[in-house]
PDB file of C-alpha atoms and ligand atoms in Angstrom:
ATOM      1  CA  MET N   1     -15.568  34.987  22.945  1.00 78.00           C
ATOM      2  CA  PRO N   2     -18.222  32.626  23.651  1.00 83.00           C
ATOM      3  CA  GLN N   3     -18.353  29.236  21.710  1.00 93.00           C
ATOM      4  CA  ILE N   4     -22.001  28.466  20.951  1.00 96.00           C
ATOM      5  CA  ASN N   5     -22.583  24.833  20.319  1.00 95.00           C
ATOM      6  CA  VAL N   6     -25.011  24.328  17.084  1.00 96.00           C
ATOM      7  CA  GLY N   7     -25.100  20.450  17.087  1.00 93.00           C
ATOM      8  CA  ASP N   8     -22.218  18.723  15.697  1.00 95.00           C
ATOM      9  CA  ILE N   9     -19.695  21.543  15.966  1.00 96.00           C
ATOM     10  CA  SER N  10     -19.435  24.822  17.770  1.00 97.00           C
ATOM     11  CA  LEU N  11     -19.294  28.300  16.538  1.00 98.00           C
ATOM     12  CA  ASN N  12     -17.109  31.306  17.901  1.00 98.00           C
ATOM     13  CA  CYS N  13     -19.240  34.477  17.858  1.00 98.00           C
ATOM     14  CA  PHE N  14     -18.577  37.894  18.794  1.00 98.00           C
ATOM     15  CA  ASP N  15     -21.629  39.101  20.847  1.00 98.00           C
ATOM     16  CA  ALA N  16     -21.837  42.436  22.282  1.00 98.00           C
ATOM     17  CA  GLY N  17     -24.072  45.678  22.756  1.00 98.00           C
ATOM     18  CA  GLY N  18     -27.864  45.547  23.258  1.00 97.00           C
ATOM     19  CA  GLY N  19     -31.038  46.364  21.387  1.00 97.00           C
ATOM     20  CA  PRO N  20     -32.342  45.313  18.093  1.00 97.00           C
ATOM     21  CA  PRO N  21     -29.991  42.656  16.812  1.00 98.00           C
ATOM     22  CA  ILE N  22     -27.707  42.571  13.821  1.00 98.00           C
ATOM     23  CA  LEU N  23     -26.150  39.625  12.738  1.00 98.00           C
ATOM     24  CA  PHE N  24     -22.705  40.105  10.538  1.00 99.00           C
ATOM     25  CA  VAL N  25     -21.684  37.217   8.256  1.00 99.00           C
ATOM     26  CA  HIS N  26     -18.133  37.355   6.740  1.00 98.00           C
ATOM     27  CA  GLY N  27     -17.097  36.365   3.228  1.00 98.00           C
ATOM     28  CA  PHE N  28     -14.662  33.782   2.117  1.00 98.00           C
ATOM     29  CA  PRO N  29     -12.047  32.867   3.164  1.00 98.00           C
ATOM     30  CA  LEU N  30     -12.126  35.136   6.346  1.00 98.00           C
ATOM     31  CA  ASP N  31     -13.594  35.258   9.757  1.00 98.00           C
ATOM     32  CA  HIS N  32     -15.570  37.835  11.873  1.00 98.00           C
ATOM     33  CA  SER N  33     -12.927  40.063  12.065  1.00 97.00           C
ATOM     34  CA  MET N  34     -13.167  41.584   8.719  1.00 98.00           C
ATOM     35  CA  TRP N  35     -16.014  43.421  10.253  1.00 98.00           C
ATOM     36  CA  ARG N  36     -14.099  44.906  13.110  1.00 97.00           C
ATOM     37  CA  GLN N  37     -14.841  48.627  11.486  1.00 97.00           C
ATOM     38  CA  GLN N  38     -18.516  48.206  12.318  1.00 98.00           C
ATOM     39  CA  LEU N  39     -18.700  46.062  15.504  1.00 98.00           C
ATOM     40  CA  ASP N  40     -18.028  48.218  18.086  1.00 97.00           C
ATOM     41  CA  VAL N  41     -19.841  51.200  16.351  1.00 98.00           C
ATOM     42  CA  PHE N  42     -22.966  49.364  15.876  1.00 98.00           C
ATOM     43  CA  ALA N  43     -22.691  47.681  19.343  1.00 98.00           C
ATOM     44  CA  ALA N  44     -23.371  51.150  20.953  1.00 98.00           C
ATOM     45  CA  SER N  45     -27.080  50.986  19.584  1.00 97.00           C
ATOM     46  CA  TYR N  46     -27.836  47.601  18.931  1.00 98.00           C
ATOM     47  CA  ARG N  47     -26.851  43.874  19.916  1.00 98.00           C
ATOM     48  CA  VAL N  48     -24.102  43.065  17.369  1.00 98.00           C
ATOM     49  CA  MET N  49     -23.370  39.434  16.562  1.00 98.00           C
ATOM     50  CA  ALA N  50     -20.576  38.356  14.294  1.00 98.00           C
ATOM     51  CA  PRO N  51     -19.810  34.331  14.086  1.00 98.00           C
ATOM     52  CA  ASP N  52     -17.030  32.732  12.440  1.00 98.00           C
ATOM     53  CA  LEU N  53     -18.822  30.528   9.986  1.00 98.00           C
ATOM     54  CA  ARG N  54     -18.392  26.748  10.243  1.00 98.00           C
ATOM     55  CA  GLY N  55     -14.785  25.890   9.012  1.00 98.00           C
ATOM     56  CA  PHE N  56     -13.645  29.609   9.831  1.00 98.00           C
ATOM     57  CA  GLY N  57     -11.826  31.464  12.361  1.00 98.00           C
ATOM     58  CA  GLN N  58     -12.152  29.709  15.690  1.00 97.00           C
ATOM     59  CA  SER N  59     -15.161  27.930  14.895  1.00 98.00           C
ATOM     60  CA  GLY N  60     -15.389  24.091  14.380  1.00 98.00           C
ATOM     61  CA  ALA N  61     -14.753  22.725  10.998  1.00 97.00           C
ATOM     62  CA  THR N  62     -16.257  19.820   9.282  1.00 97.00           C
ATOM     63  CA  GLY N  63     -14.787  18.319   5.669  1.00 95.00           C
ATOM     64  CA  GLY N  64     -16.363  17.507   2.252  1.00 97.00           C
ATOM     65  CA  THR N  65     -18.713  20.172   0.930  1.00 98.00           C
ATOM     66  CA  VAL N  66     -20.451  22.702   3.336  1.00 98.00           C
ATOM     67  CA  LEU N  67     -23.506  24.247   1.600  1.00 98.00           C
ATOM     68  CA  MET N  68     -24.772  27.902   1.868  1.00 98.00           C
ATOM     69  CA  GLU N  69     -28.110  26.088   3.409  1.00 98.00           C
ATOM     70  CA  GLN N  70     -25.867  24.587   6.180  1.00 98.00           C
ATOM     71  CA  PHE N  71     -24.303  27.783   7.236  1.00 98.00           C
ATOM     72  CA  ALA N  72     -27.542  29.328   7.334  1.00 98.00           C
ATOM     73  CA  ASP N  73     -29.179  26.459   9.418  1.00 98.00           C
ATOM     74  CA  ASP N  74     -26.093  27.079  11.779  1.00 98.00           C
ATOM     75  CA  LEU N  75     -26.843  30.521  12.202  1.00 98.00           C
ATOM     76  CA  ALA N  76     -30.492  29.816  13.150  1.00 98.00           C
ATOM     77  CA  ALA N  77     -29.379  27.231  15.387  1.00 98.00           C
ATOM     78  CA  MET N  78     -26.703  29.861  16.894  1.00 98.00           C
ATOM     79  CA  LEU N  79     -29.651  32.116  17.516  1.00 98.00           C
ATOM     80  CA  ASP N  80     -31.766  29.616  19.245  1.00 98.00           C
ATOM     81  CA  ALA N  81     -28.793  28.924  21.552  1.00 97.00           C
ATOM     82  CA  LEU N  82     -28.296  32.413  22.411  1.00 97.00           C
ATOM     83  CA  SER N  83     -32.350  32.759  22.873  1.00 97.00           C
ATOM     84  CA  VAL N  84     -32.516  35.555  20.286  1.00 98.00           C
ATOM     85  CA  THR N  85     -36.086  35.369  19.435  1.00 96.00           C
ATOM     86  CA  GLU N  86     -36.188  38.849  17.788  1.00 98.00           C
ATOM     87  CA  PRO N  87     -36.032  38.898  14.075  1.00 98.00           C
ATOM     88  CA  VAL N  88     -32.437  40.138  13.167  1.00 98.00           C
ATOM     89  CA  VAL N  89     -30.904  42.438  10.318  1.00 98.00           C
ATOM     90  CA  PHE N  90     -28.823  40.080   8.386  1.00 99.00           C
ATOM     91  CA  CYS N  91     -25.988  41.892   7.104  1.00 99.00           C
ATOM     92  CA  GLY N  92     -23.716  39.365   5.012  1.00 98.00           C
ATOM     93  CA  LEU N  93     -20.624  40.149   2.421  1.00 98.00           C
ATOM     94  CA  SER N  94     -19.987  38.145  -0.393  1.00 98.00           C
ATOM     95  CA  MET N  95     -20.210  34.387   0.860  1.00 98.00           C
ATOM     96  CA  GLY N  96     -21.968  35.942   3.755  1.00 98.00           C
ATOM     97  CA  GLY N  97     -24.302  37.187   1.168  1.00 98.00           C
ATOM     98  CA  TYR N  98     -24.797  33.811  -0.509  1.00 98.00           C
ATOM     99  CA  VAL N  99     -25.589  32.615   3.012  1.00 98.00           C
ATOM    100  CA  GLY N 100     -28.195  35.548   3.871  1.00 98.00           C
ATOM    101  CA  TRP N 101     -30.269  34.470   0.586  1.00 98.00           C
ATOM    102  CA  GLN N 102     -30.571  30.978   1.898  1.00 98.00           C
ATOM    103  CA  PHE N 103     -31.105  32.465   5.511  1.00 98.00           C
ATOM    104  CA  PHE N 104     -33.938  34.412   4.266  1.00 98.00           C
ATOM    105  CA  LYS N 105     -35.556  31.468   2.498  1.00 98.00           C
ATOM    106  CA  ARG N 106     -35.298  28.859   5.184  1.00 98.00           C
ATOM    107  CA  HIS N 107     -35.553  31.179   8.241  1.00 98.00           C
ATOM    108  CA  ARG N 108     -37.842  33.886   6.980  1.00 98.00           C
ATOM    109  CA  SER N 109     -39.503  34.781  10.546  1.00 98.00           C
ATOM    110  CA  ARG N 110     -36.119  35.411  11.770  1.00 98.00           C
ATOM    111  CA  VAL N 111     -35.480  38.160   9.415  1.00 98.00           C
ATOM    112  CA  ARG N 112     -36.308  41.950  10.150  1.00 98.00           C
ATOM    113  CA  ALA N 113     -34.443  43.338   7.102  1.00 98.00           C
ATOM    114  CA  LEU N 114     -31.322  42.147   4.935  1.00 98.00           C
ATOM    115  CA  ILE N 115     -28.080  44.046   4.191  1.00 99.00           C
ATOM    116  CA  GLN N 116     -26.285  42.593   1.314  1.00 98.00           C
ATOM    117  CA  CYS N 117     -22.661  43.549   0.655  1.00 98.00           C
ATOM    118  CA  ASP N 118     -20.561  42.816  -2.577  1.00 98.00           C
ATOM    119  CA  THR N 119     -22.230  39.829  -3.448  1.00 98.00           C
ATOM    120  CA  ARG N 120     -24.129  37.851  -6.107  1.00 98.00           C
ATOM    121  CA  ALA N 121     -27.507  36.122  -6.749  1.00 98.00           C
ATOM    122  CA  ILE N 122     -26.523  34.244  -9.893  1.00 98.00           C
ATOM    123  CA  ALA N 123     -24.768  30.567  -9.550  1.00 98.00           C
ATOM    124  CA  ASP N 124     -21.429  29.903 -10.778  1.00 97.00           C
ATOM    125  CA  THR N 125     -20.517  29.269 -14.567  1.00 97.00           C
ATOM    126  CA  PRO N 126     -19.156  25.960 -15.588  1.00 98.00           C
ATOM    127  CA  GLU N 127     -15.681  27.585 -15.380  1.00 98.00           C
ATOM    128  CA  GLY N 128     -16.333  29.058 -12.015  1.00 97.00           C
ATOM    129  CA  VAL N 129     -17.466  25.792 -10.657  1.00 98.00           C
ATOM    130  CA  ALA N 130     -13.889  24.479 -12.006  1.00 98.00           C
ATOM    131  CA  ASN N 131     -11.991  27.056 -10.432  1.00 97.00           C
ATOM    132  CA  ARG N 132     -13.805  26.446  -7.014  1.00 97.00           C
ATOM    133  CA  GLU N 133     -12.875  22.703  -7.481  1.00 98.00           C
ATOM    134  CA  LYS N 134      -9.203  23.658  -8.360  1.00 97.00           C
ATOM    135  CA  LEU N 135      -8.974  26.025  -5.346  1.00 97.00           C
ATOM    136  CA  ALA N 136     -10.529  23.057  -2.870  1.00 98.00           C
ATOM    137  CA  ARG N 137      -7.778  20.694  -4.023  1.00 97.00           C
ATOM    138  CA  LEU N 138      -4.894  23.252  -3.647  1.00 97.00           C
ATOM    139  CA  VAL N 139      -5.569  24.287  -0.229  1.00 98.00           C
ATOM    140  CA  LEU N 140      -5.856  20.907   1.034  1.00 98.00           C
ATOM    141  CA  GLU N 141      -2.567  19.753  -0.713  1.00 98.00           C
ATOM    142  CA  ASN N 142      -0.602  22.987  -0.379  1.00 97.00           C
ATOM    143  CA  GLY N 143      -2.276  25.146   2.525  1.00 98.00           C
ATOM    144  CA  THR N 144      -3.613  28.696   2.591  1.00 98.00           C
ATOM    145  CA  GLU N 145      -0.725  30.529   1.423  1.00 97.00           C
ATOM    146  CA  PRO N 146      -1.691  29.984  -2.332  1.00 96.00           C
ATOM    147  CA  VAL N 147      -5.092  30.682  -1.695  1.00 96.00           C
ATOM    148  CA  ALA N 148      -4.356  33.902  -0.173  1.00 97.00           C
ATOM    149  CA  ALA N 149      -2.076  34.963  -3.327  1.00 95.00           C
ATOM    150  CA  ALA N 150      -4.705  33.808  -5.573  1.00 93.00           C
ATOM    151  CA  MET N 151      -7.388  35.643  -3.967  1.00 94.00           C
ATOM    152  CA  LEU N 152      -6.064  39.152  -2.375  1.00 93.00           C
ATOM    153  CA  PRO N 153      -5.463  40.792  -5.875  1.00 90.00           C
ATOM    154  CA  ASN N 154      -9.295  40.509  -6.394  1.00 93.00           C
ATOM    155  CA  LEU N 155     -10.539  41.921  -3.226  1.00 95.00           C
ATOM    156  CA  PHE N 156      -9.319  45.335  -2.839  1.00 94.00           C
ATOM    157  CA  ALA N 157      -9.386  48.500  -4.709  1.00 93.00           C
ATOM    158  CA  ALA N 158      -5.829  50.193  -5.471  1.00 85.00           C
ATOM    159  CA  ALA N 159      -3.374  50.003  -2.472  1.00 75.00           C
ATOM    160  CA  THR N 160      -2.534  53.366  -2.910  1.00 77.00           C
ATOM    161  CA  THR N 161      -2.264  54.282   1.015  1.00 82.00           C
ATOM    162  CA  PRO N 162      -0.307  52.881   4.227  1.00 84.00           C
ATOM    163  CA  ILE N 163      -3.778  52.361   5.714  1.00 86.00           C
ATOM    164  CA  ARG N 164      -4.989  50.253   2.821  1.00 87.00           C
ATOM    165  CA  GLN N 165      -1.809  48.249   2.468  1.00 91.00           C
ATOM    166  CA  ALA N 166      -2.300  47.465   6.490  1.00 93.00           C
ATOM    167  CA  VAL N 167      -5.594  46.290   5.573  1.00 94.00           C
ATOM    168  CA  ILE N 168      -4.435  44.160   3.070  1.00 95.00           C
ATOM    169  CA  GLU N 169      -2.012  42.631   4.969  1.00 95.00           C
ATOM    170  CA  GLU N 170      -4.290  41.861   7.704  1.00 96.00           C
ATOM    171  CA  THR N 171      -6.981  40.093   5.507  1.00 97.00           C
ATOM    172  CA  ARG N 172      -3.908  38.159   4.220  1.00 97.00           C
ATOM    173  CA  GLN N 173      -3.201  36.957   7.706  1.00 97.00           C
ATOM    174  CA  ALA N 174      -6.693  35.951   8.239  1.00 97.00           C
ATOM    175  CA  MET N 175      -6.617  33.879   5.027  1.00 98.00           C
ATOM    176  CA  LEU N 176      -3.490  32.260   6.228  1.00 98.00           C
ATOM    177  CA  ARG N 177      -4.618  31.248   9.672  1.00 97.00           C
ATOM    178  CA  THR N 178      -7.839  29.578   8.319  1.00 98.00           C
ATOM    179  CA  ASN N 179      -8.326  25.949   8.341  1.00 98.00           C
ATOM    180  CA  PRO N 180      -7.674  24.340   4.769  1.00 98.00           C
ATOM    181  CA  GLU N 181     -10.402  21.804   5.529  1.00 98.00           C
ATOM    182  CA  GLY N 182     -12.963  24.721   6.353  1.00 98.00           C
ATOM    183  CA  ILE N 183     -11.799  26.618   2.878  1.00 98.00           C
ATOM    184  CA  ALA N 184     -12.134  23.306   0.631  1.00 98.00           C
ATOM    185  CA  ALA N 185     -15.431  22.684   1.958  1.00 98.00           C
ATOM    186  CA  ALA N 186     -16.982  26.148   1.566  1.00 98.00           C
ATOM    187  CA  SER N 187     -15.330  26.658  -1.806  1.00 98.00           C
ATOM    188  CA  LEU N 188     -17.483  23.221  -2.832  1.00 98.00           C
ATOM    189  CA  GLY N 189     -20.420  24.487  -1.144  1.00 98.00           C
ATOM    190  CA  MET N 190     -20.224  27.799  -3.281  1.00 98.00           C
ATOM    191  CA  ALA N 191     -19.864  25.851  -6.579  1.00 98.00           C
ATOM    192  CA  ALA N 192     -22.991  24.058  -5.452  1.00 98.00           C
ATOM    193  CA  ARG N 193     -24.962  27.111  -4.613  1.00 98.00           C
ATOM    194  CA  PRO N 194     -28.101  27.822  -6.136  1.00 97.00           C
ATOM    195  CA  ASP N 195     -29.108  30.599  -8.592  1.00 98.00           C
ATOM    196  CA  VAL N 196     -31.464  33.186  -6.449  1.00 98.00           C
ATOM    197  CA  ALA N 197     -31.868  35.682  -9.077  1.00 98.00           C
ATOM    198  CA  ALA N 198     -35.585  34.415  -9.927  1.00 97.00           C
ATOM    199  CA  GLU N 199     -36.504  34.645  -6.203  1.00 97.00           C
ATOM    200  CA  LEU N 200     -35.207  38.199  -5.441  1.00 98.00           C
ATOM    201  CA  ALA N 201     -38.624  39.397  -6.308  1.00 98.00           C
ATOM    202  CA  THR N 202     -39.947  37.429  -3.296  1.00 97.00           C
ATOM    203  CA  ILE N 203     -37.908  39.337  -0.705  1.00 98.00           C
ATOM    204  CA  ASP N 204     -40.442  41.177   1.287  1.00 98.00           C
ATOM    205  CA  VAL N 205     -38.315  42.666   3.891  1.00 98.00           C
ATOM    206  CA  PRO N 206     -36.354  46.180   3.686  1.00 98.00           C
ATOM    207  CA  THR N 207     -33.121  45.530   1.870  1.00 98.00           C
ATOM    208  CA  LEU N 208     -29.949  47.461   1.587  1.00 98.00           C
ATOM    209  CA  LEU N 209     -27.360  46.623  -1.029  1.00 98.00           C
ATOM    210  CA  ILE N 210     -23.947  47.827  -0.448  1.00 98.00           C
ATOM    211  CA  VAL N 211     -21.178  47.667  -3.078  1.00 98.00           C
ATOM    212  CA  GLY N 212     -17.713  48.987  -3.510  1.00 97.00           C
ATOM    213  CA  GLU N 213     -17.554  51.290  -6.662  1.00 97.00           C
ATOM    214  CA  HIS N 214     -14.478  49.189  -7.828  1.00 96.00           C
ATOM    215  CA  ASP N 215     -15.492  45.720  -6.896  1.00 97.00           C
ATOM    216  CA  ARG N 216     -14.334  43.326  -9.565  1.00 95.00           C
ATOM    217  CA  ILE N 217     -16.281  40.339  -8.235  1.00 96.00           C
ATOM    218  CA  SER N 218     -19.786  41.344  -7.528  1.00 97.00           C
ATOM    219  CA  THR N 219     -19.639  44.661  -9.861  1.00 98.00           C
ATOM    220  CA  VAL N 220     -21.917  47.588  -9.444  1.00 98.00           C
ATOM    221  CA  ASP N 221     -23.867  46.505 -12.489  1.00 98.00           C
ATOM    222  CA  GLU N 222     -24.754  43.315 -10.945  1.00 98.00           C
ATOM    223  CA  MET N 223     -25.542  44.536  -7.477  1.00 98.00           C
ATOM    224  CA  ARG N 224     -27.681  47.301  -9.496  1.00 98.00           C
ATOM    225  CA  SER N 225     -29.405  44.606 -11.318  1.00 98.00           C
ATOM    226  CA  ILE N 226     -30.088  42.575  -7.833  1.00 98.00           C
ATOM    227  CA  ALA N 227     -31.415  46.128  -6.618  1.00 98.00           C
ATOM    228  CA  THR N 228     -33.932  46.222  -9.491  1.00 98.00           C
ATOM    229  CA  ARG N 229     -35.435  42.897  -8.708  1.00 98.00           C
ATOM    230  CA  ILE N 230     -36.073  43.345  -4.719  1.00 98.00           C
ATOM    231  CA  PRO N 231     -38.918  45.404  -4.418  1.00 97.00           C
ATOM    232  CA  GLY N 232     -38.027  48.688  -2.404  1.00 96.00           C
ATOM    233  CA  SER N 233     -34.372  47.997  -2.063  1.00 98.00           C
ATOM    234  CA  VAL N 234     -31.913  50.734  -1.867  1.00 98.00           C
ATOM    235  CA  LEU N 235     -28.511  50.521  -3.432  1.00 98.00           C
ATOM    236  CA  SER N 236     -25.499  52.412  -1.981  1.00 98.00           C
ATOM    237  CA  VAL N 237     -22.445  52.633  -3.997  1.00 98.00           C
ATOM    238  CA  ILE N 238     -18.984  53.034  -1.867  1.00 97.00           C
ATOM    239  CA  PRO N 239     -16.357  55.266  -3.251  1.00 96.00           C
ATOM    240  CA  ASP N 240     -12.953  54.501  -2.911  1.00 94.00           C
ATOM    241  CA  ALA N 241     -13.461  50.809  -2.140  1.00 95.00           C
ATOM    242  CA  GLY N 242     -13.332  47.258  -3.761  1.00 96.00           C
ATOM    243  CA  HIS N 243     -14.788  43.905  -2.782  1.00 97.00           C
ATOM    244  CA  MET N 244     -13.870  44.604   0.791  1.00 97.00           C
ATOM    245  CA  SER N 245     -15.919  47.799   1.211  1.00 97.00           C
ATOM    246  CA  PRO N 246     -16.472  47.585   5.023  1.00 98.00           C
ATOM    247  CA  LEU N 247     -12.715  47.263   5.400  1.00 96.00           C
ATOM    248  CA  GLU N 248     -11.756  49.694   2.713  1.00 95.00           C
ATOM    249  CA  ASN N 249     -14.285  52.565   3.504  1.00 96.00           C
ATOM    250  CA  PRO N 250     -15.715  51.872   6.913  1.00 97.00           C
ATOM    251  CA  ASP N 251     -16.835  55.500   7.397  1.00 98.00           C
ATOM    252  CA  ALA N 252     -18.986  55.318   4.136  1.00 98.00           C
ATOM    253  CA  VAL N 253     -20.473  51.870   4.836  1.00 98.00           C
ATOM    254  CA  ASN N 254     -21.064  52.693   8.412  1.00 98.00           C
ATOM    255  CA  LYS N 255     -22.867  55.699   7.194  1.00 98.00           C
ATOM    256  CA  ALA N 256     -25.156  53.616   4.957  1.00 98.00           C
ATOM    257  CA  ILE N 257     -25.916  51.054   7.426  1.00 98.00           C
ATOM    258  CA  ALA N 258     -26.653  53.688  10.269  1.00 98.00           C
ATOM    259  CA  GLU N 259     -29.034  55.537   7.951  1.00 98.00           C
ATOM    260  CA  PHE N 260     -30.782  52.216   6.778  1.00 98.00           C
ATOM    261  CA  MET N 261     -31.039  51.075  10.417  1.00 98.00           C
ATOM    262  CA  ALA N 262     -32.708  54.344  11.196  1.00 97.00           C
ATOM    263  CA  THR N 263     -35.607  53.785   8.480  1.00 97.00           C
ATOM    264  CA  ILE N 264     -36.457  50.682  10.272  1.00 93.00           C
ATOM    265  CA  ARG N 265     -36.415  51.083  13.746  1.00 77.00           C
TER     266      ARG N 265
HETATM  267  C1  MLT C   1     -16.130  36.443  -0.816  1.00 71.38           C
HETATM  268  O1  MLT C   1     -15.681  37.342  -0.770  1.00 71.38           O
HETATM  269  O2  MLT C   1     -16.745  35.745   0.019  1.00 71.38           O
HETATM  270  C2  MLT C   1     -15.639  35.718  -1.959  1.00 71.38           C
HETATM  271  O3  MLT C   1     -15.216  36.311  -3.129  1.00 71.38           O
HETATM  272  C3  MLT C   1     -17.213  35.021  -2.846  1.00 71.38           C
HETATM  273  C4  MLT C   1     -16.958  34.114  -4.092  1.00 71.38           C
HETATM  274  O4  MLT C   1     -15.492  33.572  -4.163  1.00 71.38           O
HETATM  275  O5  MLT C   1     -17.523  34.080  -4.681  1.00 71.38           O
END
């Protein structure tokens, strides 16, 4: 996959298909492969781009704190480097969704529509911030293993089938191979992310919200409250899925995305 120079680092980006562009932005602490059930399906009708964010997957990393604003600016620089001038449908999951709010705010003219999956608009509580700081220290001192152990139990609905168990194991492997410096920097960046709840009313592009019915991190109620604030937005609740709905119930997620894309073509 091509490495795209965005200034101080380069980003690894899946880029396939043709037609209106969709940008898939992964969650924490994962990489573009979390969209593997979507990429080829949508590349049949759209140009599909799915980068590894700064510090994740095969992309370059920087230490310290990486703000959601920085991730958003990296994506805009990546689109410039790829000569993508047509506004994109931005599809982010969880941390990818936090980046989505900032991408909309900072690069409004580049956004055709938003698909925000299993994400939140409010900032962290003080306890949440403390947990992020703890996780940043933990991963720098002890590596990715304890991060995977701490995070995995909250990401998925019950592992009742062998297929689900395989998906969980693949996700664990993605976490284990992530750069600890990248995880720490994004964790501190999420801790510092702004509360955007009051800005949701200004979103004036078509917006689809997707949430797994069993999501324990960004619950259905929380996503419903985001939906009520974004004018004209649509909420799709995905059965038999938790926080990782695109991996857990790809058929239902792909149907929701395809139907939404049909309405904006
Ligand atoms: C994610 O899936 O990106 C994370 O759960 C986001 C978070 O920790 O808030």
